[in-house]
PDB file of C-alpha atoms in Angstrom:
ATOM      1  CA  UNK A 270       0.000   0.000   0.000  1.00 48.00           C
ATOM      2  CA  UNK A 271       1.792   3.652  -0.988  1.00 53.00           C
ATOM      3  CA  UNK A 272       2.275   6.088   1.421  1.00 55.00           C
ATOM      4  CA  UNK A 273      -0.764   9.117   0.028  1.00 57.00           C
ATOM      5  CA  UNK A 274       1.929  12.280  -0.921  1.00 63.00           C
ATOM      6  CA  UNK A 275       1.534  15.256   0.984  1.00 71.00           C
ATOM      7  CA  UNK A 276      -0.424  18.034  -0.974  1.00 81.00           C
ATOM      8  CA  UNK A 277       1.491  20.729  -2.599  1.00 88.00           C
ATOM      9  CA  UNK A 278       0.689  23.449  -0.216  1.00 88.00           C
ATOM     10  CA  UNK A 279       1.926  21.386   2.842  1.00 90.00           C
ATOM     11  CA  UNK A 280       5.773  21.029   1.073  1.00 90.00           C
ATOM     12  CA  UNK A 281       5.932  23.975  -0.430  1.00 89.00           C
ATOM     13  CA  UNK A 282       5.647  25.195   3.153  1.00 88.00           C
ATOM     14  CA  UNK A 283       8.323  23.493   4.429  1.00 90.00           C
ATOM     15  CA  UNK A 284      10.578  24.218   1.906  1.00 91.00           C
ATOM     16  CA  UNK A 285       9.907  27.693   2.337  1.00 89.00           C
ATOM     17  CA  UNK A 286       9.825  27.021   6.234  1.00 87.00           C
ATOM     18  CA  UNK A 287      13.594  25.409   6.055  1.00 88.00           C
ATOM     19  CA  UNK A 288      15.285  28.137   3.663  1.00 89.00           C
ATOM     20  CA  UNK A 289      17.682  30.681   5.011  1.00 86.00           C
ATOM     21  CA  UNK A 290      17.368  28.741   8.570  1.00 86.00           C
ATOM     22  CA  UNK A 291      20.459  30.217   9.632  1.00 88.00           C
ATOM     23  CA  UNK A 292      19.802  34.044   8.194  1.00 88.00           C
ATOM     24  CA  UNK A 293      16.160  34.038   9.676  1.00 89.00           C
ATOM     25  CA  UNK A 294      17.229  32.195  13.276  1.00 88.00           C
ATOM     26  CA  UNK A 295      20.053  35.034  13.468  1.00 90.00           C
ATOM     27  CA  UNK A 296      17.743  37.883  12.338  1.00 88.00           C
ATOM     28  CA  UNK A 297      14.548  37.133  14.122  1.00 87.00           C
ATOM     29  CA  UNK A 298      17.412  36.815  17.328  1.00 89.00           C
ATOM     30  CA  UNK A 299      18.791  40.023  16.549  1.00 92.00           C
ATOM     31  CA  UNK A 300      16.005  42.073  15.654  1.00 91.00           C
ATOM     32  CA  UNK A 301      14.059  41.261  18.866  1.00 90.00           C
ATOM     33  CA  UNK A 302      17.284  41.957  21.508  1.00 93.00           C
ATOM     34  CA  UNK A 303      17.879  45.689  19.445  1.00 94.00           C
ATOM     35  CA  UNK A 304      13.713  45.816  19.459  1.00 92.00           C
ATOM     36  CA  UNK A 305      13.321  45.662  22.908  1.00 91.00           C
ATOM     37  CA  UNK A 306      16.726  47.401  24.254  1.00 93.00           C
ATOM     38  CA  UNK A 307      14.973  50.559  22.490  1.00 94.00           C
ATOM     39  CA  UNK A 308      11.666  50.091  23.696  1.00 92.00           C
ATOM     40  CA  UNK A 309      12.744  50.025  27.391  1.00 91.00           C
ATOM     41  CA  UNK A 310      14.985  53.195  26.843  1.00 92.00           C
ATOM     42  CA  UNK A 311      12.000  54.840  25.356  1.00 92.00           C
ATOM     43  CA  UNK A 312       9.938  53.580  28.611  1.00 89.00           C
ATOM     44  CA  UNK A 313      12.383  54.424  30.858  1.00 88.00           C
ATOM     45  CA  UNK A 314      13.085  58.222  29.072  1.00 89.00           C
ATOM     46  CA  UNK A 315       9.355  59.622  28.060  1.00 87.00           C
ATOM     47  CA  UNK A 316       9.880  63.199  26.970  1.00 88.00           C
ATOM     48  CA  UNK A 317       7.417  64.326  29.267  1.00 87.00           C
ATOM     49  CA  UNK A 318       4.914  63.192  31.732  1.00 90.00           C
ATOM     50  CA  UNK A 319       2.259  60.478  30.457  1.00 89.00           C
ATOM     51  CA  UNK A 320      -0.851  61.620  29.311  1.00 91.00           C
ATOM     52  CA  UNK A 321      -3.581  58.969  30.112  1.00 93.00           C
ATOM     53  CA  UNK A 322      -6.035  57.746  27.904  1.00 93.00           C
ATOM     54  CA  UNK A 323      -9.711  57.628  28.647  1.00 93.00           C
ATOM     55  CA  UNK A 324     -11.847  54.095  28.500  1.00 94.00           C
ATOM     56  CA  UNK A 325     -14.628  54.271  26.259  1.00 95.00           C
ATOM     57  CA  UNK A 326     -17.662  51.733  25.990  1.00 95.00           C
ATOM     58  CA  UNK A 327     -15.924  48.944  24.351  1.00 95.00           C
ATOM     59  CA  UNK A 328     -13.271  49.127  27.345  1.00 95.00           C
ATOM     60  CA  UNK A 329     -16.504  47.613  29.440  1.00 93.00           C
ATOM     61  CA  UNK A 330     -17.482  45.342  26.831  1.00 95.00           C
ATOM     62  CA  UNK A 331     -14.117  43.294  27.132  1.00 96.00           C
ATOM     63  CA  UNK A 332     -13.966  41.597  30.656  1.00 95.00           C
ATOM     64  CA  UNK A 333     -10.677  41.133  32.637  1.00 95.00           C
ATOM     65  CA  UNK A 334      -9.249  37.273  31.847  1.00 95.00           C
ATOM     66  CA  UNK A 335      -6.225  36.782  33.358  1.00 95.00           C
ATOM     67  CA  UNK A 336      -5.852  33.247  31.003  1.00 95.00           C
ATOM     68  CA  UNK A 337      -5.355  35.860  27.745  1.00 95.00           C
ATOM     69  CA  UNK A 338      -2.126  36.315  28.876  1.00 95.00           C
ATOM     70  CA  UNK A 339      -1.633  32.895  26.817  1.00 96.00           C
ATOM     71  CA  UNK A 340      -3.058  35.200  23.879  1.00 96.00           C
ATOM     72  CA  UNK A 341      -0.926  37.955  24.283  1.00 95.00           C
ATOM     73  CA  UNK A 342       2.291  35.979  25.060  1.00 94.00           C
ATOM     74  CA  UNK A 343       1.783  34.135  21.647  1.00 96.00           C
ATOM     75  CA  UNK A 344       2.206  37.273  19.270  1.00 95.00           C
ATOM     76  CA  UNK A 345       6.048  36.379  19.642  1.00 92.00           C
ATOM     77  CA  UNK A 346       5.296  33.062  18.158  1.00 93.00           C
ATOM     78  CA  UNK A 347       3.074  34.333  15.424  1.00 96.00           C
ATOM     79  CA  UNK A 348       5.107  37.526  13.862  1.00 94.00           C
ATOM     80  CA  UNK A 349       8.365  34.656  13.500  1.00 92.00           C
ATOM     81  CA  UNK A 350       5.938  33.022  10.940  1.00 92.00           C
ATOM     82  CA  UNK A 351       5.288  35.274   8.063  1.00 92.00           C
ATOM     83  CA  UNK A 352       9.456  36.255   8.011  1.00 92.00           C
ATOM     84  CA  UNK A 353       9.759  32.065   8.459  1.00 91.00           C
ATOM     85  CA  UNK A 354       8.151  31.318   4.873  1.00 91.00           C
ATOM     86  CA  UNK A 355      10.331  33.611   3.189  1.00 90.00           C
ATOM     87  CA  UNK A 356      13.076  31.878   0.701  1.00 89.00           C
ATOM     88  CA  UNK A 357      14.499  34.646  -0.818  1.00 90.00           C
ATOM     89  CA  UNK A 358      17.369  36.940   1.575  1.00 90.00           C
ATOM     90  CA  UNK A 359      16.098  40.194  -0.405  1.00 91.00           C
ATOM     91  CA  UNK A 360      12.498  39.593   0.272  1.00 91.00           C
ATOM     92  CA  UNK A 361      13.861  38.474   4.170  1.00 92.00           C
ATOM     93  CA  UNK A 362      15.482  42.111   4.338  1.00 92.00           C
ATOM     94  CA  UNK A 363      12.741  43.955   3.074  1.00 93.00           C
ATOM     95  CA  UNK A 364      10.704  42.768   4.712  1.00 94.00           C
ATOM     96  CA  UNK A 365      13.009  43.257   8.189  1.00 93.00           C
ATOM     97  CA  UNK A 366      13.259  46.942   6.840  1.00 95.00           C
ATOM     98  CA  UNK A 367       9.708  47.626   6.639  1.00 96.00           C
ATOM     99  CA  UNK A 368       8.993  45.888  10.137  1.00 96.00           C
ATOM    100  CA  UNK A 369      11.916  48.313  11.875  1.00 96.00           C
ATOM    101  CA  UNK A 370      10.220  51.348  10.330  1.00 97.00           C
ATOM    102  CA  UNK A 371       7.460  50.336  11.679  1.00 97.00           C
ATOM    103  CA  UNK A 372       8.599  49.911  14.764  1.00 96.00           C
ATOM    104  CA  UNK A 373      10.691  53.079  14.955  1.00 96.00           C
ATOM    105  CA  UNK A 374       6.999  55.001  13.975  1.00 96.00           C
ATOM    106  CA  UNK A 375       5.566  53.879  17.135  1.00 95.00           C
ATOM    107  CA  UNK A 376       8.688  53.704  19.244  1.00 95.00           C
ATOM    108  CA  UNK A 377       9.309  57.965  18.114  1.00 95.00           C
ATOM    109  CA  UNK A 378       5.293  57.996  18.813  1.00 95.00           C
ATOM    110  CA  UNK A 379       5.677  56.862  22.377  1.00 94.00           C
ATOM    111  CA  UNK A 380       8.776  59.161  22.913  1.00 94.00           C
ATOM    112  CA  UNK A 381       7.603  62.431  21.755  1.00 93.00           C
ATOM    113  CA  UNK A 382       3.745  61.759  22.770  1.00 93.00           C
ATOM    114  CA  UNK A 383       3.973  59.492  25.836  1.00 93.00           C
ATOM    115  CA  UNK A 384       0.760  57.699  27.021  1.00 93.00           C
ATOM    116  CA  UNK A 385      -0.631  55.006  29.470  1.00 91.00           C
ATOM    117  CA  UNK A 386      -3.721  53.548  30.416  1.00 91.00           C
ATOM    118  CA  UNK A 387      -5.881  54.181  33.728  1.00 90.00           C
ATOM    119  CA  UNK A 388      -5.024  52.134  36.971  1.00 88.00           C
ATOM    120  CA  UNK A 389      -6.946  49.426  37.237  1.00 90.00           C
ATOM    121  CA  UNK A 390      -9.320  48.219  40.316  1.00 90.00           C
ATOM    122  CA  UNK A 391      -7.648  45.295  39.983  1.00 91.00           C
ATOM    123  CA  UNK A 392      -5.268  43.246  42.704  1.00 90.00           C
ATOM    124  CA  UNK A 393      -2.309  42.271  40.527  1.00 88.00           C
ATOM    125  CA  UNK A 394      -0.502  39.896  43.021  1.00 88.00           C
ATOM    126  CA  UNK A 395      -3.271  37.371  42.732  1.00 92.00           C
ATOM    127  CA  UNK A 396      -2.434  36.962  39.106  1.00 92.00           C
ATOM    128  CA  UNK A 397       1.733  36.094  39.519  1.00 92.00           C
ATOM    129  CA  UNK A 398       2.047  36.244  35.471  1.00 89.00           C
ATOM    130  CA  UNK A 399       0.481  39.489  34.962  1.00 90.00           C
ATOM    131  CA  UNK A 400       2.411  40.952  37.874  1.00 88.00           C
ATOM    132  CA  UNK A 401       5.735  39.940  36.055  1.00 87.00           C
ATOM    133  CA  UNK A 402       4.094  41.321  32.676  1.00 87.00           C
ATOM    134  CA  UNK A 403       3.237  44.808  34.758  1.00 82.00           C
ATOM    135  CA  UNK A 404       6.617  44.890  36.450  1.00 82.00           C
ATOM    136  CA  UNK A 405       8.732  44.956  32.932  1.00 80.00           C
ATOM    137  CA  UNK A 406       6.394  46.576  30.924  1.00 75.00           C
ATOM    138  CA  UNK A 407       4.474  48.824  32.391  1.00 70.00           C
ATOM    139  CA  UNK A 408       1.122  50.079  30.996  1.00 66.00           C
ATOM    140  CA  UNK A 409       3.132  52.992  29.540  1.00 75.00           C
ATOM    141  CA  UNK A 410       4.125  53.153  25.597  1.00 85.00           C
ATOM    142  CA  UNK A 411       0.362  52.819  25.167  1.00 89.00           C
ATOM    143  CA  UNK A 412      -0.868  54.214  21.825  1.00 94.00           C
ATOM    144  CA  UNK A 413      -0.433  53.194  19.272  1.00 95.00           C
ATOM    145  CA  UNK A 414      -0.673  48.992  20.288  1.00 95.00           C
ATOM    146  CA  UNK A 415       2.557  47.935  18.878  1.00 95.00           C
ATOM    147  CA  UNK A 416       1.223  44.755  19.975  1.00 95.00           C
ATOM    148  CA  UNK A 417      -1.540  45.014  17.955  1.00 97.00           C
ATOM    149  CA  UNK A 418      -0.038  46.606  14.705  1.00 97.00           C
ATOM    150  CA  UNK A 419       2.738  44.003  14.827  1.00 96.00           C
ATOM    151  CA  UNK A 420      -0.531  41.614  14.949  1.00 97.00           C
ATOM    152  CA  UNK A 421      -2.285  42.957  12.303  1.00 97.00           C
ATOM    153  CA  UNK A 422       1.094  43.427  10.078  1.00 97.00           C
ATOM    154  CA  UNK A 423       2.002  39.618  10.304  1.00 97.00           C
ATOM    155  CA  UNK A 424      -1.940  38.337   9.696  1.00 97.00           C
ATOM    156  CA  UNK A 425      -1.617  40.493   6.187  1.00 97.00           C
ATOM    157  CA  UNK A 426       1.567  38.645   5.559  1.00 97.00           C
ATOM    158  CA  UNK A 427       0.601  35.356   6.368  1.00 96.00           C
ATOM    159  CA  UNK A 428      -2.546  35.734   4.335  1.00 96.00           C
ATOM    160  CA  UNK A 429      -0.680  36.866   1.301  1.00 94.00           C
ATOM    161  CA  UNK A 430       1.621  33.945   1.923  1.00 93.00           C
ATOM    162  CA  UNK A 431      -1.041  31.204   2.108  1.00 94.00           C
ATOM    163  CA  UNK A 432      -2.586  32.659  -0.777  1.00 93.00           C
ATOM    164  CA  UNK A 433       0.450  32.430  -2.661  1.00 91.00           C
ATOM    165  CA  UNK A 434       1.141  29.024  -1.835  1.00 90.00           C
ATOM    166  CA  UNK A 435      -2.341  27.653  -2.868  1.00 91.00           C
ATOM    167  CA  UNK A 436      -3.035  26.578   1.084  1.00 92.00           C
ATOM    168  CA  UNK A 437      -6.840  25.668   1.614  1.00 94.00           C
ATOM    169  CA  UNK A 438      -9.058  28.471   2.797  1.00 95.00           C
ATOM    170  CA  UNK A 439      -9.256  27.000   6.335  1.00 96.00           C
ATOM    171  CA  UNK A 440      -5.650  28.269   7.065  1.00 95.00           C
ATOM    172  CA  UNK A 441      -6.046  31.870   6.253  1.00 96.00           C
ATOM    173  CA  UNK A 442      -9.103  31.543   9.142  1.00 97.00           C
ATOM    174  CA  UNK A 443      -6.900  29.587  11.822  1.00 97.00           C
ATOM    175  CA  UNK A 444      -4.425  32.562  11.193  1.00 97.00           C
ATOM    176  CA  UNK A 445      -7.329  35.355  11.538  1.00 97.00           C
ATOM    177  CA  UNK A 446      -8.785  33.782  14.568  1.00 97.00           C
ATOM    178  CA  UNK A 447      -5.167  33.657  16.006  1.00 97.00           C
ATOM    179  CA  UNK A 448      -4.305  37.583  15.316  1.00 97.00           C
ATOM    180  CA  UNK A 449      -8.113  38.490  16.188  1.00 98.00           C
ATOM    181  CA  UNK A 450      -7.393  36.428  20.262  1.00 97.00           C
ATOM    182  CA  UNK A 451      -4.200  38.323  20.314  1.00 97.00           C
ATOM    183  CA  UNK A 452      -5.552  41.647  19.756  1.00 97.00           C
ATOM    184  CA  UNK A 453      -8.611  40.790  22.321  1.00 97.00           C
ATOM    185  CA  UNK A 454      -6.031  39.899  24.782  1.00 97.00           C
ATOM    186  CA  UNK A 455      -3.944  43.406  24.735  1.00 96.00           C
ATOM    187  CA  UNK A 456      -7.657  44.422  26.186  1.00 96.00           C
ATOM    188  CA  UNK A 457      -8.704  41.502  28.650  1.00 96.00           C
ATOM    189  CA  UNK A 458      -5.763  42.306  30.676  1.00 95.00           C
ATOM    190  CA  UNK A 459      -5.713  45.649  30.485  1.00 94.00           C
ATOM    191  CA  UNK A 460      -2.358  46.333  28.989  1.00 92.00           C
ATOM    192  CA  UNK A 461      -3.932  48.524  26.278  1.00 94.00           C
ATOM    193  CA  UNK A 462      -7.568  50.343  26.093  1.00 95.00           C
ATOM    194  CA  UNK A 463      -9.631  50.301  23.238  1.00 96.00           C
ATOM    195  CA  UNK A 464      -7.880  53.498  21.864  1.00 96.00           C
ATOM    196  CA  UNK A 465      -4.397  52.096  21.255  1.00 95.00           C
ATOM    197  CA  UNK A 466      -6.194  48.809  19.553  1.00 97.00           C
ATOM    198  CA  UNK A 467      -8.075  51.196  17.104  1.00 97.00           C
ATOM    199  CA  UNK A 468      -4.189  53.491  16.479  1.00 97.00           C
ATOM    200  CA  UNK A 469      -2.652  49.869  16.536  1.00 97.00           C
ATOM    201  CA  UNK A 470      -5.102  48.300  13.651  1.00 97.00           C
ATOM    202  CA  UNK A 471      -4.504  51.823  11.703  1.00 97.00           C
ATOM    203  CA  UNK A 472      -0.579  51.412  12.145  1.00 97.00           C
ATOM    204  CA  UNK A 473      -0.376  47.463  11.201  1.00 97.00           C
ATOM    205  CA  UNK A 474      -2.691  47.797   7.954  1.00 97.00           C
ATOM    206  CA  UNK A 475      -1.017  50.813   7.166  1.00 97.00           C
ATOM    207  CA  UNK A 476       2.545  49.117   7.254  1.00 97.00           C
ATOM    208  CA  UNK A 477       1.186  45.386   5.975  1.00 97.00           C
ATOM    209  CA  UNK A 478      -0.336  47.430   2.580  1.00 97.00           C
ATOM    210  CA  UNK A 479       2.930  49.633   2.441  1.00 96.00           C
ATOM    211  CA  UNK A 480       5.132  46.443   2.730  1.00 96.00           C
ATOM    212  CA  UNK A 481       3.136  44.105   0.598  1.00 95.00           C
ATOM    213  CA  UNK A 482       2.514  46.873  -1.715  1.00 94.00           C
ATOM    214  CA  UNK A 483       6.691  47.161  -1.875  1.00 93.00           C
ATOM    215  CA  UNK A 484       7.294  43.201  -2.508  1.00 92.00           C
ATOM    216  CA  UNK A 485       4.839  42.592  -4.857  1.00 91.00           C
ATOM    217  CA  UNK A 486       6.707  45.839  -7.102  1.00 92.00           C
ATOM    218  CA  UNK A 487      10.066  44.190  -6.414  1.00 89.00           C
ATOM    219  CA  UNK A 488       9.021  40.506  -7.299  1.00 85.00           C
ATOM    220  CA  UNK A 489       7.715  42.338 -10.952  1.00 86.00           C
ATOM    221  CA  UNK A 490      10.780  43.586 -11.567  1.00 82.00           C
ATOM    222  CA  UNK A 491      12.822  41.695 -13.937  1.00 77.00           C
ATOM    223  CA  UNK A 492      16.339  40.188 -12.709  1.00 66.00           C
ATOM    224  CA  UNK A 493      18.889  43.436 -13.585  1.00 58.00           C
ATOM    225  CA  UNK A 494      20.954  40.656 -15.840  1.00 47.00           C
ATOM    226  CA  UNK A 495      18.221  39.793 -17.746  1.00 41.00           C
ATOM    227  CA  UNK A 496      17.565  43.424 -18.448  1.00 47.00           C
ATOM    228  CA  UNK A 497      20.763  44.531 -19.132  1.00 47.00           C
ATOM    229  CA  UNK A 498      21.088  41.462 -21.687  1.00 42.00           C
ATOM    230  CA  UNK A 499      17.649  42.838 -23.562  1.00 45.00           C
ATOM    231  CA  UNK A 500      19.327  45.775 -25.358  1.00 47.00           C
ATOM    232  CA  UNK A 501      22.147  43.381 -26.379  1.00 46.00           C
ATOM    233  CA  UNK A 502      20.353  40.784 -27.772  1.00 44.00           C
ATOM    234  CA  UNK A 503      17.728  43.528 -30.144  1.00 47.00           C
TER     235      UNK A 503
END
């Protein structure tokens, strides 16, 4: 009896998935310890006192659940994926390029225009995880949710991705649903009011059509050998 191959989708993936292991391990490494050296500086040094933001009615709509730190926790997971199924190093820089920029928008955002949400009624010691979370990132750097742009930047990419590599529908969902839980979470435990998520959603679509915009431009382009041997051979 013979083994039933794998469908296209599902090894194109992994050959995608496996490329550049050693550029992507190094980069993804990289990027994150220069990411988050400059986002403490920029929480440590605000260029003025914090202004805080006010909760509007979906701030009450979205209950506290301490559990959604799972949520939150996994954007870290998810952003490594849409950089993972790159196999070209051009398209792996670019793309680093356009997530820095990003990142340096809301990083010069949260310098020049510092914000943080209310205190919350709510006894942090009884919840051990979220008292780390509060104690190394306070509820400061608020809006724009980098959390959520960088959300909302990767789901783009990973939709264009799928798309691209003829994966069934029911991926492109499992991806949506992921982003859409890690969004909720920034709000269910109150690290970020509905404000930031709304500047956060702007910031991430903003960047994802920007970036994808960029790619798809470059990937038209014809290789520069192939164009500088067209003249040659008319």
């Amino acid at each position: 009896m013979t083994a039933t191959p794998a469908p296209a989708w599902t090894r194109a993936l992994a050959r995608r998935f496996f490329a550049l292991w050693p550029l992507k391990a190094v980069g993804t490494t990289a990027f994150m310890v220069l990411f988050f050296h400059a986002y403490f500086w920029v929480l440590k040094n605000p260029s003025g006192e914090a202004l805080e933001l006010p909760l509007l009615a979906p701030d009450r709509w979205v209950t506290f659940e301490p559990w959604a730190i799972y949520a939150y926790g996994w954007l870290w997971v998810y952003v490594s994926v849409a950089p993972g199924l790159m196999d070209r190093w051009r398209a792996l820089v670019r793309y680093g390029a356009w997530v820095a920029l990003m990142c340096a928008l809301c990083l010069a955002i949260f310098w020049l225009w510092p914000t943080r949400t209310p205190v919350f009624d709510i006894d942090w010691s009884a919840y051990p995880r979220l008292a780390f979370l509060k104690g190394i990132d306070a509820s400061s750097n608020a809006c724009p949710s980098l959390h959520v742009a960088a959300a909302l930047h990767a789901a783009c990419w990973l939709h264009w991705h799928l798309r691209e590599l003829g994966a069934p529908a029911w991926t492109r969902w499992v991806s949506a649903l992921q982003c859409v839980a890690i969004v909720w979470s920034t709000m269910a435990i109150r690290q970020h009011v509905f404000i930031d998520v709304l500047a956060g959603v702007a910031v991430g679509l903003l960047f994802a059509w920007l970036s994808i915009r960029s790619e798809r431009a470059a990937q038209a382009r014809p290789p520069a050998t192939a164009a500088a041997a067209a003249p040659a051979a008319r």
